[in-house]
Amino acid sequence: WGDDVLPSLICPFMRFQREWNTGARVDSIEPCMCSQHHHILKIVCVHMEYLEDIDLVVCSCHPAAIQLVSQGLFPCSPLAPTLAVSMDMLEFVSDLFVNMAPNERAWAATLMKYLKAHGHEFATGDSLRQRFANTLAHYQVLVRLVKAEMTK
């Protein structure tokens, strides 16, 4: 994450925030037409009120992390994520954990129960808690990097 991926996400993150805050429609990613090898990642996207399964076409010039952040999602891992969480949810949880003791286990259990009650369920044995905690931690680092960039 550190020296390569997170710094590469600063501009896409700032662009998404600017578009989102001005009410502009966030455009979908244009398909890559390069001659490099492309592969498809199957990713579960966790939004505030629903789950979404997406197939993301990636290559070295269109990495998953940049595509996801450009769409308002943050990946659980830098190269081949299986889960992405909406940045709205990550902001909510970050603010929540400022005002109470951080507890990713309780949050993940509550989220799974809430989504299940609304007809959205994770596959059996899916480790949401660990992937969510990883996503949240790296998202918070990105937010700090963006704030540092803004003060330059």
Tab-separated table of N, CA and C in Angstrom, residues 43-121:
chain	number	residue	atom	x	y	z
A	43	ILE	N	-15.659	-8.418	-7.490
A	43	ILE	CA	-15.558	-7.642	-6.262
A	43	ILE	C	-16.945	-7.438	-5.668
A	44	VAL	N	-17.067	-7.666	-4.360
A	44	VAL	CA	-18.286	-7.352	-3.627
A	44	VAL	C	-18.139	-5.920	-3.129
A	45	CYS	N	-19.081	-5.064	-3.504
A	45	CYS	CA	-19.053	-3.664	-3.091
A	45	CYS	C	-20.104	-3.456	-2.005
A	46	VAL	N	-19.660	-2.913	-0.876
A	46	VAL	CA	-20.540	-2.679	0.266
A	46	VAL	C	-20.912	-1.203	0.287
A	47	HIS	N	-22.194	-0.930	0.066
A	47	HIS	CA	-22.723	0.431	0.132
A	47	HIS	C	-23.517	0.560	1.431
A	48	MET	N	-23.985	1.750	1.728
A	48	MET	CA	-24.699	1.971	2.988
A	48	MET	C	-25.931	1.075	3.124
A	49	GLU	N	-26.620	0.809	2.035
A	49	GLU	CA	-27.867	0.059	2.151
A	49	GLU	C	-27.946	-1.184	1.276
A	50	TYR	N	-26.878	-1.522	0.607
A	50	TYR	CA	-26.947	-2.705	-0.253
A	50	TYR	C	-25.549	-3.208	-0.594
A	51	LEU	N	-25.520	-4.433	-1.097
A	51	LEU	CA	-24.308	-5.034	-1.647
A	51	LEU	C	-24.438	-5.039	-3.158
A	52	GLU	N	-23.309	-4.974	-3.822
A	52	GLU	CA	-23.299	-5.009	-5.278
A	52	GLU	C	-22.103	-5.850	-5.710
A	53	ASP	N	-22.335	-6.808	-6.581
A	53	ASP	CA	-21.248	-7.594	-7.156
A	53	ASP	C	-20.871	-6.970	-8.489
A	54	ILE	N	-19.578	-6.683	-8.657
A	54	ILE	CA	-19.131	-6.113	-9.924
A	54	ILE	C	-17.985	-6.940	-10.492
A	55	ASP	N	-17.844	-6.879	-11.794
A	55	ASP	CA	-16.695	-7.441	-12.496
A	55	ASP	C	-15.877	-6.254	-12.980
A	56	LEU	N	-14.647	-6.158	-12.520
A	56	LEU	CA	-13.786	-5.034	-12.847
A	56	LEU	C	-12.659	-5.513	-13.757
A	57	VAL	N	-12.555	-4.912	-14.932
A	57	VAL	CA	-11.496	-5.257	-15.883
A	57	VAL	C	-10.270	-4.420	-15.535
A	58	VAL	N	-9.166	-5.102	-15.229
A	58	VAL	CA	-7.953	-4.405	-14.799
A	58	VAL	C	-6.750	-4.793	-15.655
A	59	CYS	N	-5.796	-3.893	-15.699
A	59	CYS	CA	-4.490	-4.126	-16.317
A	59	CYS	C	-3.519	-3.207	-15.594
A	60	SER	N	-2.269	-3.211	-15.994
A	60	SER	CA	-1.296	-2.401	-15.264
A	60	SER	C	-1.529	-0.901	-15.435
A	61	CYS	N	-2.170	-0.476	-16.513
A	61	CYS	CA	-2.437	0.960	-16.670
A	61	CYS	C	-3.813	1.367	-16.120
A	62	HIS	N	-4.644	0.411	-15.761
A	62	HIS	CA	-5.943	0.668	-15.125
A	62	HIS	C	-6.090	-0.233	-13.894
A	63	PRO	N	-5.289	0.014	-12.849
A	63	PRO	CA	-5.345	-0.854	-11.672
A	63	PRO	C	-6.680	-0.739	-10.931
A	64	ALA	N	-7.003	-1.788	-10.227
A	64	ALA	CA	-8.279	-1.865	-9.513
A	64	ALA	C	-8.452	-0.721	-8.527
A	65	ALA	N	-7.427	-0.437	-7.733
A	65	ALA	CA	-7.561	0.579	-6.688
A	65	ALA	C	-7.948	1.934	-7.267
A	66	ILE	N	-7.309	2.336	-8.349
A	66	ILE	CA	-7.623	3.635	-8.957
A	66	ILE	C	-9.038	3.641	-9.523
A	67	GLN	N	-9.437	2.565	-10.184
A	67	GLN	CA	-10.795	2.498	-10.733
A	67	GLN	C	-11.841	2.574	-9.624
A	68	LEU	N	-11.608	1.841	-8.537
A	68	LEU	CA	-12.584	1.820	-7.446
A	68	LEU	C	-12.688	3.175	-6.758
A	69	VAL	N	-11.549	3.783	-6.429
A	69	VAL	CA	-11.570	5.092	-5.767
A	69	VAL	C	-12.247	6.123	-6.667
A	70	SER	N	-12.036	6.035	-7.955
A	70	SER	CA	-12.681	6.956	-8.897
A	70	SER	C	-14.199	6.824	-8.876
A	71	GLN	N	-14.691	5.691	-8.406
A	71	GLN	CA	-16.131	5.439	-8.319
A	71	GLN	C	-16.675	5.588	-6.897
A	72	GLY	N	-15.830	6.069	-5.970
A	72	GLY	CA	-16.289	6.275	-4.600
A	72	GLY	C	-16.224	5.041	-3.733
A	73	LEU	N	-15.397	4.083	-4.124
A	73	LEU	CA	-15.231	2.842	-3.363
A	73	LEU	C	-13.768	2.701	-2.970
A	74	PHE	N	-13.510	2.045	-1.835
A	74	PHE	CA	-12.123	1.829	-1.420
A	74	PHE	C	-11.896	0.334	-1.280
A	75	PRO	N	-10.812	-0.183	-1.895
A	75	PRO	CA	-10.564	-1.630	-1.923
A	75	PRO	C	-9.980	-2.168	-0.624
A	76	CYS	N	-10.196	-3.452	-0.381
A	76	CYS	CA	-9.651	-4.105	0.814
A	76	CYS	C	-8.186	-4.475	0.643
A	77	SER	N	-7.711	-4.532	-0.581
A	77	SER	CA	-6.297	-4.816	-0.835
A	77	SER	C	-5.871	-4.024	-2.068
A	78	PRO	N	-4.572	-3.771	-2.214
A	78	PRO	CA	-4.133	-2.870	-3.277
A	78	PRO	C	-4.177	-3.442	-4.692
A	79	LEU	N	-3.980	-4.737	-4.857
A	79	LEU	CA	-3.835	-5.269	-6.210
A	79	LEU	C	-5.005	-6.107	-6.703
A	80	ALA	N	-5.486	-7.014	-5.906
A	80	ALA	CA	-6.575	-7.899	-6.339
A	80	ALA	C	-7.654	-7.953	-5.259
A	81	PRO	N	-8.350	-6.841	-5.051
A	81	PRO	CA	-9.359	-6.817	-3.988
A	81	PRO	C	-10.550	-7.705	-4.305
A	82	THR	N	-11.126	-8.261	-3.265
A	82	THR	CA	-12.362	-9.031	-3.392
A	82	THR	C	-13.528	-8.272	-2.770
A	83	LEU	N	-13.212	-7.190	-2.059
A	83	LEU	CA	-14.215	-6.375	-1.375
A	83	LEU	C	-13.832	-4.913	-1.536
A	84	ALA	N	-14.836	-4.068	-1.742
A	84	ALA	CA	-14.644	-2.619	-1.745
A	84	ALA	C	-15.793	-2.018	-0.946
A	85	VAL	N	-15.497	-0.961	-0.209
A	85	VAL	CA	-16.491	-0.331	0.661
A	85	VAL	C	-16.691	1.106	0.195
A	86	SER	N	-17.943	1.562	0.197
A	86	SER	CA	-18.212	2.936	-0.228
A	86	SER	C	-17.502	3.904	0.713
A	87	MET	N	-16.981	4.969	0.138
A	87	MET	CA	-16.281	5.958	0.951
A	87	MET	C	-17.244	6.678	1.882
A	88	ASP	N	-18.525	6.740	1.526
A	88	ASP	CA	-19.528	7.294	2.444
A	88	ASP	C	-19.568	6.486	3.733
A	89	MET	N	-19.604	5.163	3.585
A	89	MET	CA	-19.648	4.305	4.763
A	89	MET	C	-18.362	4.434	5.567
A	90	LEU	N	-17.227	4.489	4.892
A	90	LEU	CA	-15.951	4.607	5.600
A	90	LEU	C	-15.859	5.928	6.359
A	91	GLU	N	-16.389	7.001	5.782
A	91	GLU	CA	-16.420	8.286	6.492
A	91	GLU	C	-17.320	8.201	7.719
A	92	PHE	N	-18.482	7.574	7.551
A	92	PHE	CA	-19.407	7.410	8.670
A	92	PHE	C	-18.752	6.634	9.812
A	93	VAL	N	-18.128	5.515	9.482
A	93	VAL	CA	-17.490	4.678	10.500
A	93	VAL	C	-16.310	5.408	11.133
A	94	SER	N	-15.536	6.125	10.337
A	94	SER	CA	-14.418	6.900	10.887
A	94	SER	C	-14.921	7.916	11.905
A	95	ASP	N	-15.983	8.627	11.557
A	95	ASP	CA	-16.561	9.600	12.490
A	95	ASP	C	-17.134	8.912	13.722
A	96	LEU	N	-17.797	7.791	13.524
A	96	LEU	CA	-18.360	7.036	14.640
A	96	LEU	C	-17.272	6.607	15.611
A	97	PHE	N	-16.153	6.105	15.077
A	97	PHE	CA	-15.079	5.603	15.929
A	97	PHE	C	-14.301	6.721	16.616
A	98	VAL	N	-14.489	7.967	16.197
A	98	VAL	CA	-13.913	9.099	16.933
A	98	VAL	C	-14.688	9.298	18.230
A	99	ASN	N	-15.988	8.988	18.189
A	99	ASN	CA	-16.866	9.246	19.328
A	99	ASN	C	-17.129	8.032	20.205
A	100	MET	N	-16.582	6.892	19.846
A	100	MET	CA	-16.733	5.687	20.661
A	100	MET	C	-15.514	4.801	20.446
A	101	ALA	N	-15.362	3.813	21.273
A	101	ALA	CA	-14.223	2.904	21.123
A	101	ALA	C	-14.347	2.157	19.793
A	102	PRO	N	-13.280	2.162	18.982
A	102	PRO	CA	-13.335	1.428	17.713
A	102	PRO	C	-13.589	-0.060	17.947
A	103	ASN	N	-14.519	-0.616	17.193
A	103	ASN	CA	-14.850	-2.025	17.331
A	103	ASN	C	-15.295	-2.548	15.968
A	104	GLU	N	-14.306	-2.929	15.151
A	104	GLU	CA	-14.620	-3.405	13.805
A	104	GLU	C	-15.449	-4.681	13.823
A	105	ARG	N	-15.221	-5.531	14.823
A	105	ARG	CA	-15.969	-6.788	14.911
A	105	ARG	C	-17.466	-6.513	15.093
A	106	ALA	N	-17.805	-5.625	16.022
A	106	ALA	CA	-19.212	-5.293	16.257
A	106	ALA	C	-19.812	-4.598	15.035
A	107	TRP	N	-19.035	-3.705	14.414
A	107	TRP	CA	-19.526	-3.013	13.228
A	107	TRP	C	-19.821	-4.005	12.111
A	108	ALA	N	-18.895	-4.921	11.851
A	108	ALA	CA	-19.080	-5.896	10.774
A	108	ALA	C	-20.282	-6.796	11.047
A	109	ALA	N	-20.443	-7.242	12.286
A	109	ALA	CA	-21.582	-8.098	12.631
A	109	ALA	C	-22.898	-7.346	12.438
A	110	THR	N	-22.930	-6.089	12.862
A	110	THR	CA	-24.133	-5.271	12.710
A	110	THR	C	-24.435	-5.021	11.238
A	111	LEU	N	-23.412	-4.715	10.475
A	111	LEU	CA	-23.587	-4.469	9.046
A	111	LEU	C	-24.119	-5.711	8.339
A	112	MET	N	-23.543	-6.871	8.639
A	112	MET	CA	-24.011	-8.112	8.009
A	112	MET	C	-25.471	-8.385	8.360
A	113	LYS	N	-25.845	-8.166	9.620
A	113	LYS	CA	-27.229	-8.383	10.047
A	113	LYS	C	-28.171	-7.402	9.342
A	114	TYR	N	-27.761	-6.137	9.261
A	114	TYR	CA	-28.573	-5.116	8.606
A	114	TYR	C	-28.777	-5.443	7.124
A	115	LEU	N	-27.690	-5.761	6.441
A	115	LEU	CA	-27.794	-6.077	5.014
A	115	LEU	C	-28.621	-7.338	4.777
A	116	LYS	N	-28.460	-8.337	5.633
A	116	LYS	CA	-29.244	-9.570	5.499
A	116	LYS	C	-30.733	-9.277	5.654
A	117	ALA	N	-31.078	-8.409	6.602
A	117	ALA	CA	-32.483	-8.048	6.812
A	117	ALA	C	-33.069	-7.339	5.594
A	118	HIS	N	-32.206	-6.772	4.774
A	118	HIS	CA	-32.648	-6.079	3.565
A	118	HIS	C	-32.395	-6.905	2.301
A	119	GLY	N	-32.194	-8.205	2.486
A	119	GLY	CA	-32.089	-9.117	1.353
A	119	GLY	C	-30.715	-9.239	0.719
A	120	HIS	N	-29.695	-8.738	1.389
A	120	HIS	CA	-28.331	-8.813	0.851
A	120	HIS	C	-27.476	-9.605	1.826
A	121	GLU	N	-26.884	-10.678	1.335
A	121	GLU	CA	-26.150	-11.554	2.242
A	121	GLU	C	-24.777	-11.892	1.676
